[in-house]
PDB file of C-alpha atoms and ligand atoms in Angstrom:
ATOM      1  CA  MET X 546      -0.065   0.081  -0.076  1.00  0.00           C
ATOM      2  CA  PRO X 547       1.795   3.127  -1.263  1.00  0.00           C
ATOM      3  CA  ARG X 548       1.659   5.822   1.434  1.00  0.00           C
ATOM      4  CA  LEU X 549       0.729   9.603   0.185  1.00  0.00           C
ATOM      5  CA  ALA X 550       1.183  12.782   2.041  1.00  0.00           C
ATOM      6  CA  SER X 551      -1.214  15.914   1.091  1.00  0.00           C
ATOM      7  CA  HIS X 552       0.706  19.027   0.452  1.00  0.00           C
ATOM      8  CA  SER X 553      -0.086  22.628   0.200  1.00  0.00           C
ATOM      9  CA  PHE X 554       2.696  24.762  -1.243  1.00  0.00           C
ATOM     10  CA  ALA X 555       3.491  28.398  -0.071  1.00  0.00           C
ATOM     11  CA  VAL X 556       5.458  30.502  -2.905  1.00  0.00           C
ATOM     12  CA  SER X 557       6.786  34.088  -2.929  1.00  0.00           C
ATOM     13  CA  ALA X 558       6.539  35.529  -6.510  1.00  0.00           C
ATOM     14  CA  GLY X 559       6.895  38.842  -8.056  1.00  0.00           C
ATOM     15  CA  GLY X 560       6.103  40.559  -4.161  1.00  0.00           C
ATOM     16  CA  LEU X 561       2.963  38.338  -4.265  1.00  0.00           C
ATOM     17  CA  ARG X 562       2.494  35.449  -1.779  1.00  0.00           C
ATOM     18  CA  ILE X 563       0.644  32.624  -3.067  1.00  0.00           C
ATOM     19  CA  LEU X 564      -0.501  29.217  -1.869  1.00  0.00           C
ATOM     20  CA  VAL X 565      -0.710  26.397  -4.261  1.00  0.00           C
ATOM     21  CA  ASP X 566      -3.757  23.985  -2.994  1.00  0.00           C
ATOM     22  CA  THR X 567      -5.067  24.115   0.778  1.00  0.00           C
ATOM     23  CA  GLY X 568      -5.356  20.529   1.849  1.00  0.00           C
ATOM     24  CA  ASN X 569      -8.110  19.506   4.086  1.00  0.00           C
ATOM     25  CA  GLY X 570      -8.858  19.888   7.850  1.00  0.00           C
ATOM     26  CA  LYS X 571     -12.498  19.579   7.357  1.00  0.00           C
ATOM     27  CA  GLN X 572     -14.865  16.653   8.793  1.00  0.00           C
ATOM     28  CA  ARG X 573     -15.000  14.084   5.859  1.00  0.00           C
ATOM     29  CA  ALA X 574     -16.601  10.620   5.272  1.00  0.00           C
ATOM     30  CA  ASN X 575     -13.244   9.357   3.906  1.00  0.00           C
ATOM     31  CA  PRO X 576     -11.298   8.618   6.979  1.00  0.00           C
ATOM     32  CA  ALA X 577      -8.139   9.278   4.942  1.00  0.00           C
ATOM     33  CA  TRP X 578      -9.359  12.753   5.031  1.00  0.00           C
ATOM     34  CA  HIS X 579     -11.059  13.352   7.897  1.00  0.00           C
ATOM     35  CA  GLU X 580     -10.013  16.150  10.305  1.00  0.00           C
ATOM     36  CA  LEU X 581      -6.702  16.335   9.273  1.00  0.00           C
ATOM     37  CA  ARG X 582      -5.448  19.102  11.889  1.00  0.00           C
ATOM     38  CA  THR X 583      -1.981  19.556  11.213  1.00  0.00           C
ATOM     39  CA  GLU X 584      -1.676  23.054  12.644  1.00  0.00           C
ATOM     40  CA  TYR X 585      -1.677  24.377   9.038  1.00  0.00           C
ATOM     41  CA  PRO X 586      -2.520  27.905   9.495  1.00  0.00           C
ATOM     42  CA  GLU X 587      -0.287  28.066  12.582  1.00  0.00           C
ATOM     43  CA  ARG X 588       2.782  26.631  10.492  1.00  0.00           C
ATOM     44  CA  LEU X 589       1.593  28.878   7.427  1.00  0.00           C
ATOM     45  CA  ALA X 590       1.987  31.586   9.892  1.00  0.00           C
ATOM     46  CA  GLU X 591       5.426  30.682  10.984  1.00  0.00           C
ATOM     47  CA  ALA X 592       6.441  30.211   7.362  1.00  0.00           C
ATOM     48  CA  GLY X 593       5.962  34.008   6.860  1.00  0.00           C
ATOM     49  CA  PHE X 594       2.514  33.460   5.424  1.00  0.00           C
ATOM     50  CA  PRO X 595      -0.265  34.507   7.892  1.00  0.00           C
ATOM     51  CA  PRO X 596      -3.757  33.931   6.307  1.00  0.00           C
ATOM     52  CA  ASP X 597      -4.625  37.723   5.935  1.00  0.00           C
ATOM     53  CA  SER X 598      -1.393  37.929   3.687  1.00  0.00           C
ATOM     54  CA  VAL X 599      -2.221  35.670   1.021  1.00  0.00           C
ATOM     55  CA  ASP X 600      -2.333  37.409  -2.306  1.00  0.00           C
ATOM     56  CA  LEU X 601      -3.433  34.259  -4.464  1.00  0.00           C
ATOM     57  CA  VAL X 602      -4.573  30.769  -3.856  1.00  0.00           C
ATOM     58  CA  VAL X 603      -4.325  28.578  -6.690  1.00  0.00           C
ATOM     59  CA  LEU X 604      -6.261  25.452  -6.728  1.00  0.00           C
ATOM     60  CA  THR X 605      -4.939  22.788  -8.960  1.00  0.00           C
ATOM     61  CA  HIS X 606      -8.409  20.972  -9.059  1.00  0.00           C
ATOM     62  CA  LEU X 607     -11.603  20.886  -7.279  1.00  0.00           C
ATOM     63  CA  HIS X 608     -10.781  17.721  -5.056  1.00  0.00           C
ATOM     64  CA  THR X 609     -11.730  17.583  -1.227  1.00  0.00           C
ATOM     65  CA  ASP X 610      -8.071  17.153  -0.517  1.00  0.00           C
ATOM     66  CA  HIS X 611      -7.025  20.222  -2.410  1.00  0.00           C
ATOM     67  CA  VAL X 612      -9.803  22.859  -1.579  1.00  0.00           C
ATOM     68  CA  GLY X 613     -10.256  21.798   2.193  1.00  0.00           C
ATOM     69  CA  ARG X 614      -8.853  24.914   3.824  1.00  0.00           C
ATOM     70  CA  ASN X 615     -10.141  27.598   1.383  1.00  0.00           C
ATOM     71  CA  THR X 616     -12.771  28.435   4.192  1.00  0.00           C
ATOM     72  CA  ARG X 617     -12.853  28.182   8.108  1.00  0.00           C
ATOM     73  CA  GLU X 618     -15.763  28.204   9.970  1.00  0.00           C
ATOM     74  CA  VAL X 619     -17.074  31.267  11.927  1.00  0.00           C
ATOM     75  CA  ASP X 620     -20.252  31.440  14.027  1.00  0.00           C
ATOM     76  CA  GLY X 621     -21.593  28.255  12.179  1.00  0.00           C
ATOM     77  CA  ALA X 622     -20.678  30.041   8.354  1.00  0.00           C
ATOM     78  CA  TRP X 623     -17.855  29.022   5.953  1.00  0.00           C
ATOM     79  CA  VAL X 624     -15.933  32.125   5.347  1.00  0.00           C
ATOM     80  CA  PRO X 625     -12.716  32.642   3.189  1.00  0.00           C
ATOM     81  CA  THR X 626      -9.462  31.723   5.456  1.00  0.00           C
ATOM     82  CA  PHE X 627      -7.628  34.008   3.006  1.00  0.00           C
ATOM     83  CA  PRO X 628      -9.887  37.072   2.861  1.00  0.00           C
ATOM     84  CA  ALA X 629      -7.405  39.348   0.914  1.00  0.00           C
ATOM     85  CA  ALA X 630      -6.615  36.766  -1.722  1.00  0.00           C
ATOM     86  CA  ARG X 631      -8.093  35.766  -5.067  1.00  0.00           C
ATOM     87  CA  TYR X 632      -8.530  32.181  -5.551  1.00  0.00           C
ATOM     88  CA  LEU X 633      -7.720  30.801  -8.957  1.00  0.00           C
ATOM     89  CA  THR X 634      -8.836  27.619 -10.677  1.00  0.00           C
ATOM     90  CA  SER X 635      -9.128  26.644 -14.432  1.00  0.00           C
ATOM     91  CA  ARG X 636     -12.393  27.581 -16.343  1.00  0.00           C
ATOM     92  CA  VAL X 637     -12.616  23.852 -17.662  1.00  0.00           C
ATOM     93  CA  GLU X 638     -12.573  22.751 -14.051  1.00  0.00           C
ATOM     94  CA  ARG X 639     -15.076  24.794 -12.682  1.00  0.00           C
ATOM     95  CA  GLU X 640     -17.429  24.394 -15.508  1.00  0.00           C
ATOM     96  CA  PHE X 641     -16.944  20.701 -15.655  1.00  0.00           C
ATOM     97  CA  TRP X 642     -18.357  20.310 -12.035  1.00  0.00           C
ATOM     98  CA  ALA X 643     -20.810  22.745 -12.534  1.00  0.00           C
ATOM     99  CA  GLY X 644     -22.487  20.370 -14.893  1.00  0.00           C
ATOM    100  CA  HIS X 645     -21.309  16.643 -13.210  1.00  0.00           C
ATOM    101  CA  PRO X 646     -23.261  14.721 -10.765  1.00  0.00           C
ATOM    102  CA  MET X 647     -22.185  14.507  -7.381  1.00  0.00           C
ATOM    103  CA  ASP X 648     -22.741  12.282  -4.535  1.00  0.00           C
ATOM    104  CA  GLU X 649     -23.389  13.701  -1.049  1.00  0.00           C
ATOM    105  CA  PRO X 650     -19.840  13.777   0.083  1.00  0.00           C
ATOM    106  CA  ARG X 651     -18.675  15.857  -2.914  1.00  0.00           C
ATOM    107  CA  ARG X 652     -21.796  18.160  -2.696  1.00  0.00           C
ATOM    108  CA  GLN X 653     -20.792  18.589   0.974  1.00  0.00           C
ATOM    109  CA  MET X 654     -17.185  19.698  -0.382  1.00  0.00           C
ATOM    110  CA  PHE X 655     -18.524  22.094  -2.423  1.00  0.00           C
ATOM    111  CA  ARG X 656     -20.883  23.809   0.095  1.00  0.00           C
ATOM    112  CA  ASP X 657     -18.347  24.339   2.595  1.00  0.00           C
ATOM    113  CA  SER X 658     -15.266  24.959   0.416  1.00  0.00           C
ATOM    114  CA  VAL X 659     -16.081  26.237  -3.050  1.00  0.00           C
ATOM    115  CA  LEU X 660     -19.118  27.828  -2.997  1.00  0.00           C
ATOM    116  CA  PRO X 661     -18.532  30.236  -0.068  1.00  0.00           C
ATOM    117  CA  ILE X 662     -15.440  31.559  -2.063  1.00  0.00           C
ATOM    118  CA  GLU X 663     -17.728  31.990  -5.327  1.00  0.00           C
ATOM    119  CA  GLU X 664     -20.601  33.990  -3.325  1.00  0.00           C
ATOM    120  CA  HIS X 665     -17.503  35.962  -1.673  1.00  0.00           C
ATOM    121  CA  GLY X 666     -16.485  37.080  -5.172  1.00  0.00           C
ATOM    122  CA  LEU X 667     -13.015  35.677  -4.563  1.00  0.00           C
ATOM    123  CA  LEU X 668     -12.833  32.913  -7.167  1.00  0.00           C
ATOM    124  CA  ASP X 669     -11.356  33.975 -10.735  1.00  0.00           C
ATOM    125  CA  LEU X 670     -11.517  31.265 -13.605  1.00  0.00           C
ATOM    126  CA  VAL X 671      -8.331  31.149 -15.736  1.00  0.00           C
ATOM    127  CA  ASP X 672      -8.398  30.164 -19.426  1.00  0.00           C
ATOM    128  CA  VAL X 673      -5.435  27.685 -19.224  1.00  0.00           C
ATOM    129  CA  ALA X 674      -3.653  27.863 -22.641  1.00  0.00           C
ATOM    130  CA  GLU X 675      -2.616  24.463 -24.189  1.00  0.00           C
ATOM    131  CA  GLY X 676       1.038  25.758 -23.534  1.00  0.00           C
ATOM    132  CA  GLY X 677       0.336  26.962 -20.163  1.00  0.00           C
ATOM    133  CA  THR X 678      -0.895  30.427 -18.886  1.00  0.00           C
ATOM    134  CA  VAL X 679       1.160  32.742 -16.720  1.00  0.00           C
ATOM    135  CA  ILE X 680      -0.873  33.956 -13.905  1.00  0.00           C
ATOM    136  CA  ALA X 681       1.882  35.834 -11.770  1.00  0.00           C
ATOM    137  CA  PRO X 682       5.863  36.555 -12.326  1.00  0.00           C
ATOM    138  CA  GLY X 683       7.156  33.379 -12.842  1.00  0.00           C
ATOM    139  CA  VAL X 684       4.145  31.193 -12.185  1.00  0.00           C
ATOM    140  CA  ARG X 685       2.552  29.222 -14.710  1.00  0.00           C
ATOM    141  CA  LEU X 686      -0.405  26.995 -14.808  1.00  0.00           C
ATOM    142  CA  ILE X 687       0.211  23.745 -17.281  1.00  0.00           C
ATOM    143  CA  PRO X 688      -2.837  22.084 -18.337  1.00  0.00           C
ATOM    144  CA  THR X 689      -2.430  18.286 -17.063  1.00  0.00           C
ATOM    145  CA  PRO X 690      -6.161  16.734 -17.960  1.00  0.00           C
ATOM    146  CA  GLY X 691      -6.847  13.483 -17.003  1.00  0.00           C
ATOM    147  CA  HIS X 692      -7.262  13.025 -13.262  1.00  0.00           C
ATOM    148  CA  THR X 693      -9.741  15.708 -13.836  1.00  0.00           C
ATOM    149  CA  PRO X 694     -10.744  17.723 -16.895  1.00  0.00           C
ATOM    150  CA  GLY X 695      -9.501  20.769 -15.854  1.00  0.00           C
ATOM    151  CA  GLN X 696      -6.456  20.159 -13.551  1.00  0.00           C
ATOM    152  CA  VAL X 697      -3.165  22.087 -13.888  1.00  0.00           C
ATOM    153  CA  ALA X 698       0.357  21.510 -12.628  1.00  0.00           C
ATOM    154  CA  VAL X 699       2.068  24.670 -11.590  1.00  0.00           C
ATOM    155  CA  GLN X 700       5.593  25.784 -13.261  1.00  0.00           C
ATOM    156  CA  LEU X 701       7.523  28.054 -10.883  1.00  0.00           C
ATOM    157  CA  ASP X 702      10.690  30.106 -12.720  1.00  0.00           C
ATOM    158  CA  SER X 703      13.050  32.384 -10.847  1.00  0.00           C
ATOM    159  CA  GLY X 704      16.888  33.406 -11.411  1.00  0.00           C
ATOM    160  CA  GLY X 705      17.078  30.643 -14.240  1.00  0.00           C
ATOM    161  CA  ARG X 706      15.832  27.956 -12.216  1.00  0.00           C
ATOM    162  CA  SER X 707      12.656  26.135 -12.458  1.00  0.00           C
ATOM    163  CA  ALA X 708      10.281  23.702 -10.291  1.00  0.00           C
ATOM    164  CA  LEU X 709       7.244  22.354 -11.226  1.00  0.00           C
ATOM    165  CA  ILE X 710       4.367  21.524  -8.766  1.00  0.00           C
ATOM    166  CA  THR X 711       2.512  18.137  -9.979  1.00  0.00           C
ATOM    167  CA  GLY X 712      -0.933  18.389  -8.742  1.00  0.00           C
ATOM    168  CA  ASP X 713      -2.399  14.934  -8.808  1.00  0.00           C
ATOM    169  CA  CYS X 714      -1.135  14.297 -12.540  1.00  0.00           C
ATOM    170  CA  VAL X 715       1.715  12.211 -10.508  1.00  0.00           C
ATOM    171  CA  HIS X 716       0.182  10.914  -7.164  1.00  0.00           C
ATOM    172  CA  HIS X 717       3.282   8.929  -6.266  1.00  0.00           C
ATOM    173  CA  PRO X 718       6.891   8.672  -7.105  1.00  0.00           C
ATOM    174  CA  VAL X 719       6.242   4.939  -8.338  1.00  0.00           C
ATOM    175  CA  GLN X 720       4.413   6.391 -11.380  1.00  0.00           C
ATOM    176  CA  VAL X 721       7.600   8.290 -12.616  1.00  0.00           C
ATOM    177  CA  ALA X 722       8.879   4.657 -13.193  1.00  0.00           C
ATOM    178  CA  HIS X 723       5.809   3.184 -14.059  1.00  0.00           C
ATOM    179  CA  PRO X 724       3.375   5.937 -15.498  1.00  0.00           C
ATOM    180  CA  GLU X 725       1.056   3.161 -16.746  1.00  0.00           C
ATOM    181  CA  ILE X 726      -0.146   2.778 -13.066  1.00  0.00           C
ATOM    182  CA  THR X 727      -3.212   4.754 -12.575  1.00  0.00           C
ATOM    183  CA  SER X 728      -4.928   5.979  -9.590  1.00  0.00           C
ATOM    184  CA  CYS X 729      -8.491   4.788  -8.905  1.00  0.00           C
ATOM    185  CA  VAL X 730      -9.873   8.587  -8.670  1.00  0.00           C
ATOM    186  CA  ASP X 731      -8.655   9.317 -12.043  1.00  0.00           C
ATOM    187  CA  ILE X 732     -11.748  10.642 -14.047  1.00  0.00           C
ATOM    188  CA  ASP X 733     -10.242   9.624 -17.379  1.00  0.00           C
ATOM    189  CA  PRO X 734      -7.024   7.149 -16.299  1.00  0.00           C
ATOM    190  CA  ALA X 735      -6.189   6.810 -20.189  1.00  0.00           C
ATOM    191  CA  LEU X 736      -5.839  10.539 -20.514  1.00  0.00           C
ATOM    192  CA  ALA X 737      -4.464  10.802 -17.256  1.00  0.00           C
ATOM    193  CA  GLU X 738      -1.469   8.271 -18.336  1.00  0.00           C
ATOM    194  CA  ARG X 739      -1.026  10.013 -21.658  1.00  0.00           C
ATOM    195  CA  THR X 740      -0.957  13.867 -19.847  1.00  0.00           C
ATOM    196  CA  ARG X 741       1.798  12.007 -16.934  1.00  0.00           C
ATOM    197  CA  ARG X 742       3.838  10.368 -19.758  1.00  0.00           C
ATOM    198  CA  ALA X 743       4.186  13.733 -21.639  1.00  0.00           C
ATOM    199  CA  LEU X 744       4.923  15.806 -18.640  1.00  0.00           C
ATOM    200  CA  LEU X 745       7.660  13.522 -17.298  1.00  0.00           C
ATOM    201  CA  ALA X 746       9.182  13.179 -20.852  1.00  0.00           C
ATOM    202  CA  GLY X 747       9.693  16.816 -20.477  1.00  0.00           C
ATOM    203  CA  LEU X 748      11.176  16.554 -17.162  1.00  0.00           C
ATOM    204  CA  ALA X 749      13.738  13.612 -17.894  1.00  0.00           C
ATOM    205  CA  GLY X 750      17.036  14.481 -17.051  1.00  0.00           C
ATOM    206  CA  SER X 751      16.197  18.561 -16.805  1.00  0.00           C
ATOM    207  CA  PRO X 752      17.164  20.362 -13.499  1.00  0.00           C
ATOM    208  CA  THR X 753      13.667  21.231 -13.036  1.00  0.00           C
ATOM    209  CA  LEU X 754      12.774  20.374  -9.041  1.00  0.00           C
ATOM    210  CA  VAL X 755       9.629  18.274  -9.117  1.00  0.00           C
ATOM    211  CA  LEU X 756       7.293  19.082  -6.098  1.00  0.00           C
ATOM    212  CA  GLY X 757       5.054  16.029  -5.700  1.00  0.00           C
ATOM    213  CA  SER X 758       1.726  17.417  -4.362  1.00  0.00           C
ATOM    214  CA  HIS X 759       1.093  13.846  -2.686  1.00  0.00           C
ATOM    215  CA  PHE X 760       4.612  12.492  -2.426  1.00  0.00           C
ATOM    216  CA  PRO X 761       5.563  11.690   1.045  1.00  0.00           C
ATOM    217  CA  ALA X 762       9.160  12.600   1.966  1.00  0.00           C
ATOM    218  CA  PRO X 763      11.092  13.259   0.088  1.00  0.00           C
ATOM    219  CA  THR X 764       8.607  15.169  -1.513  1.00  0.00           C
ATOM    220  CA  VAL X 765      11.148  17.054  -3.654  1.00  0.00           C
ATOM    221  CA  GLY X 766      13.306  15.580  -6.451  1.00  0.00           C
ATOM    222  CA  HIS X 767      14.435  15.246 -10.147  1.00  0.00           C
ATOM    223  CA  VAL X 768      12.999  12.897 -12.831  1.00  0.00           C
ATOM    224  CA  LEU X 769      16.119  11.028 -13.856  1.00  0.00           C
ATOM    225  CA  ALA X 770      17.011   8.745 -16.702  1.00  0.00           C
ATOM    226  CA  ASP X 771      17.224   4.829 -15.542  1.00  0.00           C
ATOM    227  CA  GLY X 772      18.149   2.744 -18.617  1.00  0.00           C
ATOM    228  CA  ALA X 773      15.229   2.620 -20.793  1.00  0.00           C
ATOM    229  CA  GLY X 774      12.720   4.381 -18.328  1.00  0.00           C
ATOM    230  CA  LEU X 775      12.801   7.077 -15.729  1.00  0.00           C
ATOM    231  CA  ARG X 776      12.815   7.137 -11.870  1.00  0.00           C
ATOM    232  CA  PHE X 777      12.572   9.813  -9.174  1.00  0.00           C
ATOM    233  CA  GLY X 778      15.615  11.121  -7.166  1.00  0.00           C
TER     234      GLY X 778
HETATM  235 ZN1  LIG V1237      -5.108  15.103  -4.633  1.00  0.00          ZN
END
């Protein structure tokens, strides 16, 4: 059984404080995601990102484990955790879920973590171009459809160096060596595999740091050539 972590990334770029995904800390039917109390706000503040200082929240896709701390409960209402931030996700992603039948756990997630952001007028939908769309200096959204239709990875460029936050295009490092392994929660597994193979081919042997959204430690590494294949290291 592979172990997965659930990461939220804090990035400074062009004077902006940016979060990529917000994890989950709410009550959930799935025990793997239920009340993951990791002192997230406190640790974020310690890292220099107190909630009211955050300028942008990038949501790689609208799944429970990526949007859960978008909001917090105040007097029985869900309010934005990052009130000064614009929240971004891809237009394809939001529009897909608007027309997709949802079970009750997913409706609950939208009610407590997505709809309040829209109701506060804080959610912006990005038309992500095939070659990527820059949303802040050195921060580019890369379309990675398959896991969900509008999912994005996030490429970071600074001072001639680059990094890539995978989102759920790659759930676990084993998929670097075996991109044919799909996740049971991929909406379109065949497309997810094609996207993963293309992304990994572009990273193979490159100095780009790969930040795995669900990679357990070590979360950060490179895609290395390994015989005829690839490995994470
Ligand atoms: Zn995920």
